[in-house]
Short mmCIF file of C-alpha atoms in Angstrom, two decimals:
data_model
loop_
_atom_site.label_atom_id
_atom_site.label_comp_id
_atom_site.label_asym_id
_atom_site.label_seq_id
_atom_site.Cartn_x
_atom_site.Cartn_y
_atom_site.Cartn_z
CA MET A 1 -7.63 40.53 4.29
CA GLN A 2 -8.46 37.36 5.28
CA ASN A 3 -9.36 34.26 2.38
CA HIS A 4 -12.90 32.26 2.24
CA ILE A 5 -13.45 29.41 0.08
CA ILE A 6 -16.83 28.85 -1.03
CA PHE A 7 -17.28 25.31 -2.35
CA PHE A 8 -20.32 26.37 -4.59
CA SER A 9 -22.10 23.19 -5.95
CA GLY A 10 -25.13 25.23 -7.99
CA GLY A 11 -27.00 24.18 -5.36
CA LYS A 12 -29.24 26.12 -3.06
CA SER A 13 -27.20 25.95 -0.17
CA SER A 14 -23.53 27.15 -0.94
CA PHE A 15 -25.76 30.26 -2.62
CA SER A 16 -27.06 30.81 0.64
CA ALA A 17 -23.85 30.17 2.31
CA ALA A 18 -21.81 32.78 -0.59
CA ASP A 19 -24.75 35.10 0.65
CA TYR A 20 -23.65 34.54 4.25
CA VAL A 21 -20.24 35.61 3.43
CA LYS A 22 -20.31 37.90 0.77
CA THR A 23 -21.98 40.13 4.14
CA GLN A 24 -20.54 39.04 6.82
CA PHE A 25 -16.65 39.35 4.93
CA SER A 26 -17.80 42.04 2.02
CA GLU A 27 -14.22 43.45 2.04
CA ASP A 28 -12.39 40.33 2.70
CA ASN A 29 -11.31 38.41 -1.54
CA ILE A 30 -13.82 36.00 -1.59
CA VAL A 31 -14.20 32.62 -4.10
CA LEU A 32 -16.42 30.75 -5.94
CA TYR A 33 -15.11 26.89 -6.35
CA PHE A 34 -16.93 24.92 -8.84
CA THR A 35 -15.87 21.10 -9.57
CA ASP A 36 -17.61 19.93 -12.74
CA THR A 37 -18.25 17.02 -13.50
CA LEU A 38 -19.13 18.27 -16.93
CA TRP A 39 -22.33 16.39 -16.12
CA GLU A 40 -24.82 18.12 -14.81
CA ASP A 41 -27.65 19.61 -15.48
CA GLU A 42 -28.40 22.87 -18.33
CA ASP A 43 -29.43 24.99 -15.95
CA LEU A 44 -26.50 24.02 -13.44
CA TYR A 45 -24.25 26.18 -15.45
CA ARG A 46 -27.69 29.40 -15.85
CA PHE A 47 -27.41 29.57 -11.48
CA ILE A 48 -24.17 29.50 -10.93
CA TYR A 49 -23.02 32.25 -13.33
CA GLU A 50 -25.68 34.32 -12.42
CA ALA A 51 -25.55 33.67 -8.32
CA SER A 52 -21.90 35.31 -9.13
CA ASP A 53 -23.10 38.08 -11.62
CA LYS A 54 -25.57 38.91 -8.84
CA LEU A 55 -22.88 38.73 -5.96
CA GLU A 56 -20.48 40.24 -7.69
CA LEU A 57 -17.92 36.40 -6.94
CA PRO A 58 -15.03 36.03 -8.75
CA MET A 59 -15.74 32.57 -9.53
CA LEU A 60 -12.94 29.85 -10.15
CA ILE A 61 -14.23 26.38 -12.56
CA HIS A 62 -11.80 23.24 -11.73
CA SER A 63 -12.92 19.92 -13.58
CA ARG A 64 -10.57 16.88 -15.13
CA GLY A 65 -12.44 17.04 -18.66
CA ILE A 66 -14.29 14.22 -18.35
CA THR A 67 -17.57 12.42 -17.25
CA PRO A 68 -19.17 10.37 -14.93
CA ALA A 69 -19.83 7.82 -17.13
CA GLN A 70 -16.36 8.29 -19.38
CA LEU A 71 -14.27 7.92 -16.40
CA MET A 72 -15.50 4.08 -15.33
CA VAL A 73 -14.91 3.91 -19.09
CA GLN A 74 -11.09 4.77 -18.12
CA GLN A 75 -10.98 2.67 -15.13
CA LYS A 76 -13.58 -0.21 -15.38
CA PHE A 77 -15.58 -0.08 -13.06
CA MET A 78 -18.98 0.74 -12.39
CA ALA A 79 -19.31 3.67 -10.68
CA ASN A 80 -22.25 2.23 -7.15
CA ASN A 81 -24.53 2.99 -4.40
CA ARG A 82 -21.37 1.67 -2.41
CA VAL A 83 -18.52 2.94 -4.16
CA GLY A 84 -18.82 6.98 -5.54
CA THR A 85 -15.21 7.15 -7.38
CA CYS A 86 -16.83 9.98 -10.25
CA SER A 87 -17.56 11.97 -6.85
CA LYS A 88 -14.27 10.85 -5.29
CA GLU A 89 -12.01 11.31 -8.86
CA LEU A 90 -13.83 14.05 -10.58
CA LYS A 91 -14.62 16.88 -7.35
CA MET A 92 -12.83 15.37 -4.11
CA LYS A 93 -9.29 14.66 -5.46
CA VAL A 94 -9.53 18.25 -7.91
CA SER A 95 -10.80 20.43 -4.91
CA SER A 96 -7.55 18.76 -2.94
CA GLN A 97 -5.04 18.48 -5.11
CA TYR A 98 -5.32 21.67 -5.78
CA LEU A 99 -5.72 24.01 -2.21
CA LYS A 100 -3.97 21.74 -0.49
CA LYS A 101 -0.87 20.47 -3.66
CA GLY A 102 -1.40 23.76 -5.91
CA ILE A 103 -2.08 20.82 -8.16
CA VAL A 104 -3.93 22.26 -11.35
CA PRO A 105 -6.01 20.12 -12.95
CA GLU A 106 -6.65 19.48 -16.69
CA VAL A 107 -9.00 22.16 -17.48
CA GLU A 108 -9.59 25.90 -15.75
CA LYS A 109 -11.01 28.95 -15.80
CA TRP A 110 -12.78 32.39 -14.80
CA HIS A 111 -15.24 33.78 -14.40
CA ASN A 112 -15.92 37.67 -13.08
CA LYS A 113 -11.97 37.24 -12.02
CA GLN A 114 -12.01 40.59 -11.58
CA PHE A 115 -13.72 40.99 -8.65
CA LEU A 116 -10.32 38.85 -6.96
CA LYS A 117 -8.77 40.61 -4.91
CA ALA A 118 -5.31 39.02 -4.04
CA GLU A 119 -4.45 36.77 -6.41
CA ASP A 120 -3.39 34.62 -3.78
CA PHE A 121 -6.72 33.50 -2.19
CA ILE A 122 -5.74 30.15 -0.59
CA THR A 123 -3.20 30.79 2.02
CA GLY A 124 -5.25 30.77 5.13
CA ALA A 125 -8.74 29.62 3.50
CA ILE A 126 -11.97 29.47 5.60
CA LEU A 127 -13.39 27.09 3.58
CA TYR A 128 -17.17 27.22 3.59
CA PHE A 129 -19.54 24.31 2.49
CA GLY A 130 -24.02 24.60 2.54
CA ILE A 131 -23.94 21.92 4.75
CA GLY A 132 -27.85 22.37 6.33
CA PHE A 133 -29.06 19.80 9.31
CA GLU A 134 -30.27 17.64 7.53
CA GLU A 135 -26.99 16.28 6.01
CA MET A 136 -25.28 17.05 9.48
CA HIS A 137 -23.66 13.36 8.76
CA ARG A 138 -21.35 14.63 6.82
CA GLU A 139 -20.43 17.47 9.24
CA GLY A 140 -17.59 15.80 10.93
CA PRO A 141 -15.97 13.89 7.87
CA ILE A 142 -15.62 17.02 6.68
CA ARG A 143 -13.23 18.53 9.19
CA ALA A 144 -11.08 16.12 8.81
CA ASN A 145 -10.93 15.19 5.35
CA TRP A 146 -10.13 19.05 5.02
CA LYS A 147 -7.49 20.17 7.93
CA PRO A 148 -5.13 21.92 7.74
CA PHE A 149 -7.95 24.35 6.45
CA GLU A 150 -10.09 26.49 8.90
CA VAL A 151 -14.05 24.86 7.89
CA LYS A 152 -17.49 26.14 8.17
CA MET A 153 -20.66 25.33 7.77
CA PRO A 154 -23.37 29.12 8.72
CA LEU A 155 -26.24 26.44 7.83
CA ILE A 156 -26.09 24.60 10.40
CA GLU A 157 -24.44 27.71 12.25
CA ASN A 158 -27.13 29.92 11.44
CA ILE A 159 -31.27 29.96 10.62
CA ILE A 160 -31.46 30.94 6.89
CA ASP A 161 -33.59 30.70 4.51
CA ASN A 162 -32.32 29.02 1.70
CA ASP A 163 -35.37 30.43 -1.05
CA ALA A 164 -35.68 33.96 1.05
CA ILE A 165 -32.01 33.88 0.09
CA LEU A 166 -32.73 33.77 -4.12
CA ALA A 167 -36.07 35.54 -3.97
CA ARG A 168 -33.31 38.44 -2.49
CA TYR A 169 -31.37 38.28 -5.23
CA GLY A 170 -34.18 37.78 -7.77
CA ILE A 171 -32.33 34.81 -9.41
CA ARG A 172 -34.64 32.15 -9.87
CA GLN A 173 -33.53 28.70 -8.29
CA PRO A 174 -32.19 25.34 -10.15
CA ARG A 175 -35.16 23.52 -11.93
CA MET A 176 -33.88 19.87 -10.75
CA TYR A 177 -35.11 21.72 -7.63
CA ASP A 178 -38.96 21.88 -9.41
CA MET A 179 -38.44 18.71 -10.48
CA GLN A 180 -39.48 17.91 -6.71
CA PHE A 181 -34.83 16.60 -6.51
CA SER A 182 -33.40 16.96 -3.22
CA HIS A 183 -30.40 18.71 -4.60
CA ASN A 184 -29.42 19.92 -8.32
CA ASN A 185 -25.99 17.43 -9.01
CA CYS A 186 -25.63 15.59 -12.02
CA LYS A 187 -29.09 15.82 -13.57
CA GLY A 188 -30.49 13.31 -11.63
CA ARG A 189 -28.12 10.82 -12.64
CA CYS A 190 -26.57 10.42 -9.36
CA VAL A 191 -24.92 6.91 -9.32
CA LYS A 192 -25.73 6.35 -5.08
CA ALA A 193 -28.46 7.85 -5.32
CA GLY A 194 -31.61 5.25 -4.21
CA GLN A 195 -34.52 4.36 -5.95
CA GLY A 196 -37.46 6.59 -4.80
CA HIS A 197 -34.73 9.07 -7.51
CA PHE A 198 -34.58 6.56 -9.67
CA LYS A 199 -38.49 6.41 -9.63
CA ASN A 200 -38.51 10.29 -9.62
CA LEU A 201 -35.68 10.47 -12.74
CA LEU A 202 -38.00 8.44 -15.03
CA MET A 203 -41.47 10.36 -14.43
CA LYS A 204 -40.12 13.33 -14.13
CA ASP A 205 -36.83 12.75 -17.56
CA GLU A 206 -38.06 9.82 -19.01
CA LYS A 207 -35.24 10.63 -22.21
CA THR A 208 -32.61 11.08 -19.12
CA PHE A 209 -33.12 7.89 -17.64
CA ILE A 210 -33.70 6.23 -21.01
CA GLU A 211 -29.80 7.26 -22.14
CA LEU A 212 -28.20 6.36 -18.07
CA MET A 213 -29.69 2.90 -18.30
CA GLU A 214 -28.79 2.54 -21.78
CA GLN A 215 -25.45 3.77 -21.13
CA GLU A 216 -25.59 1.28 -17.42
CA ILE A 217 -25.48 -1.04 -20.15
CA ILE A 218 -22.94 -0.51 -22.36
CA ILE A 219 -20.67 -0.43 -19.05
CA SER A 220 -21.77 -2.99 -17.62
CA GLU A 221 -20.44 -5.33 -21.05
CA TYR A 222 -18.05 -3.69 -21.85
CA ILE A 223 -16.14 -4.56 -17.74
CA ARG A 224 -17.32 -8.00 -18.64
CA TYR A 225 -15.34 -7.87 -21.72
CA CYS A 226 -12.08 -7.11 -20.51
CA LYS A 227 -11.73 -9.69 -17.94
CA GLN A 228 -11.32 -11.80 -20.42
CA PRO A 229 -7.93 -13.34 -19.78
CA ALA A 230 -7.00 -12.86 -23.20
CA ILE A 231 -8.34 -8.81 -23.01
CA LYS A 232 -6.50 -8.37 -19.99
CA SER A 233 -3.09 -9.91 -20.75
CA GLY A 234 -2.88 -7.94 -23.60
CA LYS A 235 -2.54 -10.91 -25.87
CA LEU A 236 -6.26 -9.32 -27.82
CA PRO A 237 -6.44 -6.35 -28.76
CA ASP A 238 -9.15 -4.12 -26.98
CA ARG A 239 -12.00 -3.40 -29.95
CA MET A 240 -15.03 -2.35 -27.50
CA TYR A 241 -12.93 0.75 -25.88
CA LYS A 242 -13.75 3.49 -29.28
CA ASP A 243 -16.51 2.65 -29.28
CA VAL A 244 -17.61 2.37 -26.22
CA TRP A 245 -16.22 5.80 -25.20
CA GLU A 246 -17.42 7.09 -28.05
CA PHE A 247 -20.55 6.40 -26.93
CA VAL A 248 -21.05 7.37 -23.75
CA SER A 249 -18.82 10.69 -24.63
CA SER A 250 -21.43 12.04 -27.62
CA GLY A 251 -24.09 8.87 -28.43
CA ARG A 252 -23.98 7.76 -30.91
CA LYS A 253 -24.51 3.93 -31.08
CA SER A 254 -21.92 2.48 -33.41
CA GLU A 255 -22.76 -0.97 -34.90
CA LYS A 256 -20.98 -2.34 -31.76
CA ILE A 257 -23.41 -1.01 -29.93
CA LEU A 258 -26.58 -0.83 -31.18
CA ASN A 259 -25.63 -5.42 -31.78
CA ILE A 260 -25.26 -5.04 -27.59
CA LEU A 261 -28.37 -3.26 -27.16
CA SER A 262 -30.15 -4.48 -29.59
CA ASN A 263 -29.39 -8.60 -28.17
CA THR A 264 -30.08 -7.39 -24.46
CA ASP A 265 -33.54 -8.78 -23.90
CA TYR A 266 -35.18 -6.48 -21.86
CA LEU A 267 -34.81 -3.80 -24.62
CA LYS A 268 -36.67 -5.52 -27.37
CA SER A 269 -40.02 -4.65 -26.32
CA LYS A 270 -42.44 -3.24 -24.13
CA ARG A 271 -42.60 -6.22 -22.06
CA ARG A 272 -39.20 -6.83 -21.38
CA LEU A 273 -38.95 -2.55 -21.02
CA LEU A 274 -41.61 -3.42 -18.54
CA GLY A 275 -39.44 -6.37 -16.84
CA GLU A 276 -41.11 -9.43 -18.25
CA ASP A 277 -39.42 -11.80 -20.91
CA ASN A 278 -41.68 -13.50 -23.55
CA LYS A 279 -43.35 -15.76 -21.01
CA GLY A 280 -44.38 -12.51 -19.49
CA GLN A 281 -41.60 -13.96 -16.12
CA PRO A 282 -39.64 -11.10 -14.09
CA ILE A 283 -36.37 -10.25 -16.09
CA ASN A 284 -34.34 -9.89 -12.60
CA LYS A 285 -31.34 -7.87 -14.64
CA ALA A 286 -30.87 -4.28 -12.80
CA TYR A 287 -31.05 -0.70 -13.61
CA THR A 288 -29.30 2.17 -14.04
CA PHE A 289 -26.77 1.50 -11.15
CA MET A 290 -29.16 0.98 -8.15
CA LYS A 291 -29.35 -3.02 -9.18
CA THR A 292 -32.36 -3.95 -7.53
CA LEU A 293 -35.63 -2.86 -9.56
CA SER A 294 -36.85 -3.08 -12.55
CA LEU A 295 -38.50 -0.86 -14.64
CA GLU A 296 -42.28 -2.41 -13.86
CA GLU A 297 -40.74 -2.53 -10.05
CA LEU A 298 -39.69 0.89 -9.74
CA GLU A 299 -42.30 2.20 -11.26
CA LYS A 300 -44.27 1.01 -7.88
CA GLN A 301 -42.05 2.63 -5.77
CA PRO A 302 -43.33 5.41 -3.61
CA ILE A 303 -40.97 9.00 -3.96
CA GLN A 304 -39.95 8.81 -0.04
CA CYS A 305 -38.68 12.56 0.04
CA ASP A 306 -35.49 10.86 2.57
CA ILE A 307 -31.74 12.44 2.57
CA TRP A 308 -31.26 7.89 1.43
CA ASP A 309 -33.83 7.66 -1.01
CA ILE A 310 -33.52 10.66 -2.50
CA GLY A 311 -29.99 12.31 -2.01
CA GLY A 312 -26.52 11.63 -3.70
CA CYS A 313 -23.58 10.93 -2.83
CA GLY A 314 -21.89 13.73 -0.61
CA CYS A 315 -19.17 14.78 -2.32
CA PHE A 316 -15.77 15.42 0.30
CA VAL A 317 -17.08 12.73 2.72
CA GLU A 318 -14.36 9.77 2.88
CA TYR A 319 -11.66 11.03 0.19
CA GLU A 320 -8.68 11.55 2.83
CA ALA A 321 -9.32 8.29 4.37
CA ASN A 322 -9.47 5.92 1.75
CA GLU A 323 -6.64 7.80 0.28
#
């Protein structure tokens, strides 16, 4: 009996890949594998559990137990559009260490494990990715990174209509697609996304956009704080960590956090939120990991539908090379 593992991201394409495997190899041992960043849209979880139920396939969920924002605080490093440490640490490293070395991460849970046909589902497994023609730049690196496993990408090798597959099962697509996002990852907060992506997030989910903007401000200030020689050398204790960690974990704003935000010029007034100081001059502070645009400039940007401007991190592309 052949083992098949589908990298199940919560997107429509990964569901189509799962349907393809279930249809072609229904008698084999098939597992849906989801690595959770704990930063996902609430509707993603509805989708993956419903998909597992209707496909009648077991789903294994792994997680480091921390979010990308918590990881940035731990590492004292701001992930950005060039370095997606969150994708590397919370998805690539978790899955690679488990499938290649048997290292189980901090959080492991199963859904529908009764559909698992053999406990050993890793030996000789074929790995499946929901990569379509629009993401063929990821194909080569993914295949190289996952050697010696055999890798297949049904959406490149076959003509598959994602929406038709969902309709056949009567499953509603994740709401992020309804909001014109190109993928269903990290609730539209991907640090490697482009200006059009963040413009879309601002227009469709302002609450999440503002929360993300405040997190970036606090994490940026914390990183600068930790670079002080006395803090870095350990001569003085880190008196910000507890407050920053609590803020990125629960959203609670201590007096220290409120003080940072209240003394941040570009958050003091509506004018400053729009990217101007009190004299009407542009503020060059960057927002939400883009490092280039004020809110006012962002609002003027068109929402372009291309993978570089709208897309996300592209998981599993650079992990092994960097390691």
